[in-house]
Coordinates of C-alpha atoms in Angstrom, one line a residue:
M5 CA 136.6 105.6 -44.5
L6 CA 133.6 107.2 -42.7
P7 CA 133.8 111.0 -42.1
W8 CA 134.7 112.3 -38.7
P9 CA 131.4 114.1 -38.1
F10 CA 129.6 110.8 -38.3
W11 CA 131.8 109.3 -35.6
E12 CA 131.3 112.4 -33.4
I13 CA 127.5 112.2 -33.8
L14 CA 127.6 108.5 -33.1
R15 CA 129.6 109.0 -30.0
F16 CA 127.1 111.6 -28.8
W17 CA 124.0 109.5 -29.3
S18 CA 125.8 106.4 -27.8
T19 CA 126.6 108.5 -24.7
L20 CA 123.1 109.9 -24.5
A21 CA 121.6 106.4 -24.8
A22 CA 123.8 105.1 -22.0
A23 CA 122.8 108.1 -19.8
L24 CA 119.1 107.6 -20.5
C25 CA 119.4 103.8 -19.7
L26 CA 121.0 104.7 -16.3
G27 CA 118.2 107.1 -15.7
V28 CA 115.6 104.4 -16.4
M29 CA 117.4 102.1 -13.9
A30 CA 117.4 104.9 -11.3
T31 CA 113.6 105.4 -11.9
Y32 CA 112.9 101.7 -11.5
I33 CA 115.0 101.4 -8.3
R34 CA 113.5 104.4 -6.7
N35 CA 110.0 103.4 -7.9
V36 CA 109.3 106.8 -9.4
P37 CA 105.9 107.0 -11.3
V38 CA 106.2 107.8 -15.0
D39 CA 103.9 108.1 -17.9
W40 CA 105.1 105.3 -20.2
S41 CA 103.3 106.7 -23.2
L42 CA 105.4 109.9 -23.0
V43 CA 108.6 107.8 -22.4
V44 CA 107.9 105.9 -25.6
H45 CA 107.3 109.2 -27.3
D46 CA 110.7 110.5 -26.3
I47 CA 112.5 107.2 -27.2
I48 CA 111.0 107.3 -30.7
A49 CA 112.0 111.0 -31.1
Y50 CA 115.6 110.3 -30.1
A51 CA 115.8 107.3 -32.4
F52 CA 114.6 109.4 -35.3
L53 CA 117.0 112.3 -34.5
A54 CA 119.9 109.8 -34.2
A55 CA 119.1 108.3 -37.6
M56 CA 118.6 111.7 -39.2
T57 CA 121.9 113.1 -37.9
A58 CA 123.8 110.0 -38.8
A59 CA 122.4 110.1 -42.4
L60 CA 123.3 113.9 -42.7
T61 CA 126.9 113.4 -41.5
I62 CA 127.7 110.2 -43.4
L63 CA 126.7 111.6 -46.8
P64 CA 129.5 111.7 -49.4
D65 CA 130.5 115.4 -50.0
G66 CA 128.3 116.3 -47.0
P67 CA 128.9 120.1 -47.0
I68 CA 127.6 120.5 -50.5
R69 CA 124.5 118.3 -49.9
L70 CA 123.6 120.1 -46.6
Y71 CA 124.1 123.4 -48.3
R72 CA 121.5 122.5 -50.9
M73 CA 119.2 121.1 -48.3
L74 CA 119.5 124.4 -46.3
W75 CA 118.5 126.4 -49.3
M76 CA 115.3 124.3 -49.7
I77 CA 114.6 124.6 -46.0
V78 CA 115.0 128.4 -46.1
L79 CA 112.9 129.0 -49.3
I80 CA 110.1 126.6 -48.4
G81 CA 110.1 127.8 -44.8
T82 CA 109.9 131.5 -45.8
L83 CA 107.0 130.7 -48.1
L84 CA 105.2 128.9 -45.3
L85 CA 105.8 131.8 -43.0
L86 CA 104.3 134.2 -45.5
L87 CA 101.3 132.0 -45.9
Q88 CA 100.8 131.9 -42.1
L89 CA 101.1 135.6 -42.0
A90 CA 98.4 135.9 -44.7
N91 CA 96.2 133.5 -42.8
A92 CA 96.7 135.5 -39.6
Q93 CA 95.7 138.7 -41.4
G94 CA 92.5 137.1 -42.5
L95 CA 93.3 136.8 -46.2
F96 CA 92.2 133.2 -46.2
K97 CA 91.1 130.5 -43.7
Y98 CA 92.9 127.3 -43.0
G99 CA 90.4 124.8 -41.6
T100 CA 89.5 125.5 -37.9
M101 CA 93.1 126.7 -37.1
D102 CA 93.2 129.9 -35.1
P103 CA 96.6 131.5 -36.0
W104 CA 96.4 133.8 -32.9
Y105 CA 96.9 132.9 -29.2
W106 CA 95.2 136.0 -27.7
D107 CA 97.4 138.8 -29.2
R108 CA 100.4 136.6 -30.0
M109 CA 100.8 135.0 -33.4
R110 CA 101.2 131.2 -33.4
G111 CA 100.6 130.5 -37.0
W112 CA 99.9 126.8 -37.6
S113 CA 102.0 125.8 -34.6
D114 CA 100.6 124.6 -31.3
N115 CA 101.7 127.7 -29.4
P116 CA 103.5 131.0 -30.0
N117 CA 106.8 129.7 -28.6
Q118 CA 107.0 126.9 -31.2
F119 CA 106.2 129.5 -33.9
A120 CA 109.0 131.8 -32.6
L121 CA 111.5 128.9 -32.7
M122 CA 110.6 128.1 -36.3
C123 CA 111.0 131.8 -37.3
L124 CA 114.3 132.0 -35.4
L125 CA 115.7 129.0 -37.1
I126 CA 114.6 130.1 -40.6
G127 CA 116.0 133.6 -40.0
F128 CA 119.4 132.4 -38.9
F129 CA 119.6 129.6 -41.4
A130 CA 119.1 132.3 -44.0
L131 CA 121.8 134.4 -42.4
A132 CA 124.3 131.5 -42.6
L133 CA 123.4 131.1 -46.3
A134 CA 123.9 134.8 -47.0
E135 CA 127.4 134.5 -45.5
R136 CA 128.4 131.5 -47.6
T137 CA 126.9 132.4 -50.9
P138 CA 129.3 134.3 -53.3
K139 CA 126.7 135.6 -55.8
V140 CA 125.0 138.9 -55.1
W141 CA 121.5 137.8 -56.1
A142 CA 121.7 134.8 -53.9
K143 CA 123.0 136.9 -51.0
S144 CA 120.1 139.3 -51.5
L145 CA 117.6 136.5 -51.5
A146 CA 119.0 134.9 -48.4
T147 CA 119.1 138.2 -46.6
A148 CA 115.5 138.9 -47.6
C149 CA 114.5 135.5 -46.2
A150 CA 116.3 136.2 -43.0
G151 CA 114.4 139.5 -42.7
V152 CA 111.1 137.7 -43.3
G153 CA 111.8 135.1 -40.7
L154 CA 113.0 137.3 -37.9
G155 CA 110.4 140.0 -38.7
I156 CA 107.4 137.7 -38.6
G157 CA 108.8 136.1 -35.5
L158 CA 108.3 139.3 -33.6
L159 CA 104.6 138.8 -33.9
A160 CA 104.9 135.9 -31.6
K161 CA 105.8 138.4 -28.8
S162 CA 108.2 136.0 -27.2
N163 CA 110.6 137.7 -24.9
A164 CA 113.2 135.0 -25.5
F165 CA 113.0 135.4 -29.2
S166 CA 113.5 139.2 -29.0
A167 CA 116.5 138.9 -26.7
V168 CA 118.1 136.2 -29.0
V169 CA 117.7 138.3 -32.1
V170 CA 119.2 141.5 -30.6
A171 CA 122.1 139.7 -29.0
I172 CA 123.0 137.4 -31.9
L173 CA 122.8 140.0 -34.6
A174 CA 125.1 142.2 -32.4
F175 CA 127.5 139.2 -32.1
F176 CA 127.4 138.5 -35.8
T177 CA 128.1 142.2 -36.6
L178 CA 131.0 142.4 -34.2
A179 CA 132.5 139.1 -35.4
K180 CA 132.4 140.3 -39.0
L181 CA 134.0 143.6 -37.9
A182 CA 136.7 141.8 -36.0
R183 CA 137.6 139.6 -39.0
A184 CA 137.6 142.7 -41.3
F185 CA 140.0 144.5 -38.9
A186 CA 142.2 141.4 -38.8
R187 CA 142.4 141.2 -42.6
A188 CA 143.2 145.0 -42.7
E189 CA 146.0 144.6 -40.3
K190 CA 147.5 141.7 -42.3
Q191 CA 147.4 144.0 -45.4
G192 CA 149.5 146.6 -43.7
V193 CA 147.0 148.9 -41.9
P194 CA 148.7 149.8 -38.6
L195 CA 147.2 148.4 -35.4
A196 CA 147.0 151.9 -33.9
S197 CA 144.7 153.0 -36.7
L198 CA 142.5 150.0 -36.2
S199 CA 142.3 150.7 -32.5
L200 CA 141.3 154.3 -33.1
A201 CA 138.7 153.2 -35.7
I202 CA 137.2 150.7 -33.2
M203 CA 137.1 153.3 -30.5
A204 CA 135.4 155.8 -32.8
L205 CA 132.9 153.2 -33.9
V206 CA 132.1 152.3 -30.3
G207 CA 131.8 156.0 -29.3
W208 CA 129.4 156.7 -32.2
I209 CA 127.2 153.7 -31.3
A210 CA 127.1 154.9 -27.7
C211 CA 126.1 158.4 -28.7
V212 CA 123.3 157.1 -31.0
E213 CA 122.2 154.6 -28.4
A214 CA 122.0 157.3 -25.7
Y215 CA 120.0 159.6 -28.0
V216 CA 117.3 157.0 -29.1
S217 CA 117.1 154.8 -26.0
D218 CA 114.1 156.6 -24.5
I219 CA 112.3 156.7 -27.8
R220 CA 112.9 153.0 -28.5
I221 CA 111.7 152.0 -25.0
D222 CA 108.5 154.0 -25.4
A223 CA 107.9 152.5 -28.8
I224 CA 108.4 149.0 -27.6
K225 CA 106.1 149.4 -24.7
A226 CA 103.4 151.0 -26.8
S227 CA 103.4 148.4 -29.6
S228 CA 104.2 145.3 -27.5
A229 CA 105.8 143.9 -30.6
I230 CA 108.9 142.8 -28.8
A231 CA 108.3 142.4 -25.1
R232 CA 105.2 141.7 -23.1
D233 CA 106.0 143.7 -20.0
D234 CA 102.7 142.9 -18.3
E235 CA 103.5 139.1 -18.4
A236 CA 107.3 139.3 -17.9
N237 CA 107.2 138.9 -14.2
E238 CA 104.7 136.0 -14.3
D239 CA 106.7 134.2 -16.9
A240 CA 110.0 134.7 -15.0
A241 CA 108.4 133.4 -11.8
L242 CA 107.1 130.3 -13.6
R243 CA 110.4 129.5 -15.2
V244 CA 112.3 129.9 -12.0
H245 CA 109.9 127.5 -10.3
L246 CA 110.4 124.9 -13.0
W247 CA 114.1 125.3 -13.0
E248 CA 114.3 124.9 -9.2
Q249 CA 112.1 121.8 -9.5
A250 CA 114.3 120.4 -12.3
I251 CA 117.5 120.9 -10.3
K252 CA 115.9 119.2 -7.3
V253 CA 114.7 116.2 -9.3
G254 CA 118.1 115.8 -11.1
T255 CA 120.0 116.1 -7.8
E256 CA 117.8 113.6 -6.0
S257 CA 118.6 111.1 -8.7
M258 CA 122.3 111.5 -7.8
G259 CA 123.0 113.1 -11.1
L260 CA 121.8 110.1 -13.1
G261 CA 118.5 111.5 -14.3
L262 CA 115.2 109.6 -14.5
G263 CA 115.3 108.5 -18.1
P264 CA 113.2 109.7 -21.2
G265 CA 110.0 111.5 -20.7
P266 CA 108.8 114.5 -18.6
H267 CA 109.3 114.3 -14.8
L268 CA 108.2 117.6 -13.4
E269 CA 104.9 118.5 -11.8
I270 CA 102.6 120.9 -13.5
P271 CA 102.9 124.3 -11.7
P272 CA 99.8 125.4 -9.8
S273 CA 99.7 128.7 -11.6
I274 CA 99.2 126.9 -15.0
L275 CA 96.5 124.7 -13.6
A276 CA 94.7 127.8 -12.3
G277 CA 95.0 129.6 -15.6
R278 CA 93.4 126.7 -17.5
R279 CA 90.1 127.1 -15.6
D280 CA 89.2 130.0 -17.8
S281 CA 86.9 128.7 -20.4
D282 CA 87.5 131.6 -22.8
T283 CA 90.7 130.2 -24.3
P284 CA 91.9 130.0 -28.0
V285 CA 91.0 126.9 -29.9
N286 CA 93.3 124.0 -30.9
I287 CA 95.3 124.2 -27.7
Q288 CA 96.9 121.1 -26.2
H289 CA 98.1 121.1 -22.6
P290 CA 99.6 118.3 -20.5
K291 CA 96.8 116.9 -18.3
P292 CA 97.3 116.2 -14.6
G293 CA 97.8 112.6 -13.7
L294 CA 99.4 110.2 -11.3
A295 CA 102.8 110.7 -12.9
P296 CA 104.5 114.0 -13.5
N297 CA 104.3 115.1 -17.1
F298 CA 105.8 118.6 -17.4
E299 CA 109.1 119.8 -18.7
A300 CA 111.7 122.2 -17.4
H301 CA 111.4 125.0 -20.1
N302 CA 115.2 124.8 -20.3
T303 CA 117.0 122.4 -22.6
V304 CA 120.1 121.8 -20.4
L305 CA 118.0 121.3 -17.3
E306 CA 115.6 119.0 -19.1
L307 CA 118.6 116.9 -20.2
F308 CA 119.8 116.9 -16.6
V309 CA 116.4 115.6 -15.5
Q310 CA 116.4 112.9 -18.1
G311 CA 120.0 111.8 -18.5
G312 CA 121.8 113.5 -15.6
V313 CA 125.3 115.0 -15.8
M314 CA 126.4 112.6 -18.5
A315 CA 123.7 113.8 -20.9
V316 CA 124.5 117.4 -20.2
L317 CA 128.2 117.0 -20.8
A318 CA 127.6 115.0 -24.0
F319 CA 125.3 117.7 -25.4
G320 CA 127.6 120.5 -24.4
S321 CA 130.6 118.8 -26.1
V322 CA 128.8 118.4 -29.4
I323 CA 127.6 122.0 -29.4
A324 CA 131.1 123.2 -28.4
L325 CA 132.6 121.2 -31.2
G326 CA 130.2 122.7 -33.7
V327 CA 130.9 126.2 -32.5
Y328 CA 134.7 125.6 -32.6
R329 CA 134.6 124.1 -36.1
S330 CA 132.3 126.9 -37.5
W331 CA 134.4 129.6 -36.0
K332 CA 137.7 128.1 -37.2
A333 CA 136.3 127.8 -40.7
G334 CA 135.2 131.5 -40.6
F335 CA 131.5 130.7 -40.7
D336 CA 130.2 133.4 -38.3
G337 CA 126.6 132.9 -39.5
T338 CA 126.7 129.2 -38.4
T339 CA 128.3 130.1 -35.1
A340 CA 125.6 132.7 -34.6
L341 CA 123.0 130.1 -35.4
L342 CA 124.3 127.7 -32.7
F343 CA 124.5 130.5 -30.1
A344 CA 120.9 131.5 -31.0
I345 CA 119.7 127.9 -30.4
L346 CA 121.6 127.8 -27.1
I347 CA 120.1 131.1 -25.8
F348 CA 116.6 130.3 -26.9
G349 CA 117.0 126.8 -25.4
S350 CA 117.7 128.4 -22.1
F351 CA 114.0 129.3 -21.9
H352 CA 112.5 126.4 -23.9
V353 CA 113.1 122.8 -24.6
V354 CA 114.5 122.6 -28.2
F355 CA 116.4 119.4 -28.0
R356 CA 113.9 117.3 -29.9
H357 CA 113.4 119.7 -32.8
P358 CA 114.7 118.2 -36.1
S359 CA 115.8 121.6 -37.4
V360 CA 118.0 122.1 -34.4
W361 CA 119.9 118.9 -35.1
F362 CA 120.1 119.9 -38.8
A363 CA 121.9 123.0 -37.6
I364 CA 124.3 121.0 -35.4
S365 CA 125.0 118.6 -38.3
F366 CA 125.6 121.5 -40.6
A367 CA 128.1 123.0 -38.2
L368 CA 129.9 119.7 -37.7
V369 CA 130.5 119.1 -41.4
G370 CA 131.4 122.8 -42.1
R371 CA 135.1 122.4 -42.1
P372 CA 137.7 124.1 -44.4
R373 CA 138.3 121.8 -47.3
S374 CA 141.5 120.9 -49.2
A375 CA 142.3 122.2 -52.7
G376 CA 141.3 118.8 -54.2
E377 CA 137.9 118.7 -52.5
V378 CA 137.1 122.2 -53.6
A379 CA 138.1 121.6 -57.2
A380 CA 136.3 118.3 -57.5
S381 CA 133.0 119.5 -56.0
P382 CA 130.0 120.7 -58.1
S383 CA 129.7 124.4 -59.0
L384 CA 127.0 125.0 -56.3
W385 CA 129.7 124.9 -53.5
P386 CA 129.7 128.5 -52.1
T387 CA 133.3 129.4 -51.9
E388 CA 135.1 132.3 -53.7
E389 CA 138.4 130.4 -53.9
R390 CA 136.9 127.8 -56.3
V391 CA 138.6 129.1 -59.5
T392 CA 142.0 129.6 -57.8
Q393 CA 141.9 126.1 -56.2
R394 CA 140.8 124.4 -59.4
R395 CA 143.6 126.0 -61.4
A396 CA 146.1 125.0 -58.7
V397 CA 145.0 121.3 -58.9
I398 CA 145.1 121.3 -62.7
T399 CA 148.6 122.8 -63.0
S400 CA 150.0 120.6 -60.2

């Protein structure tokens, strides 16, 4: 019998395919101009992602295999980030690649936002590993990888990245505190004592925050390591313009979308900015043409433009299922990873990134397992109850 996560992924991709087909039909009926080369690009990308996620969720003993894959992704990804940092600091050269986009680090990616997404995923992948790994040395290694990923990501100077890191780390900390208080209450600690402890903790955090807020704000503005205040208003205006255009395009299609491919016009401010000849090398931009070829800079709105309401609901359901399953299993790191993807995807299109779908697949298969499954699995499975469950199976 095939595992449930496989059927859930299959249901999602089937729904998305149906939604995109309806969008193509709406495009044909309304005679909307499209760039078919970009349409084919999206179709190939979706087919690859569907095959990848199906393979990940159909694997026998999937949680163990994905756990091992995640370790390889984190270790290799951290090594690559360190190499890109060394390249950016001038320790060696990598062909004609310029690792800087003005004062923002982009590494070997096309732009700083792609680099920030890679750092974000590696950082929170490592956080999820640190949570699931019982051995101290492995937890320390995963935590160090998370620090490297999230720390180097700050050099991209992405406002979205900074907001996600602060918000999700706060969520992860509060989730762990909530579970710790719940365990303490089950062990006999009175609820009143827990309430007083929480109130004292919140009061202490508020006092510290009030004391250092001015210093922190001045340091952030001076270093520009987290926020780019001089460009924040311009970026916000650009995204609002794209979001309004995406809502208009999706609504005019009667909620059916226009099928795969970009369907928005390039904003005039971007076209005007490209006229400056003094730009970093190895930069690829969408070129103006007869057909619109720009995206919404928002994952949900881009899905709305391509697949309409059906695609948005399908994506929301698979994300909600992953969050529910991770939270129920007690995997706060995986829950934080999915929330990080959602928040960052509110400012960028991350739907076609393979690592995003690896995270979703990892969340879907991350269910609590029975005693027989835990006892029969290899020793790499990261659960502390292994010995107890194995003994229970042997004695039964």
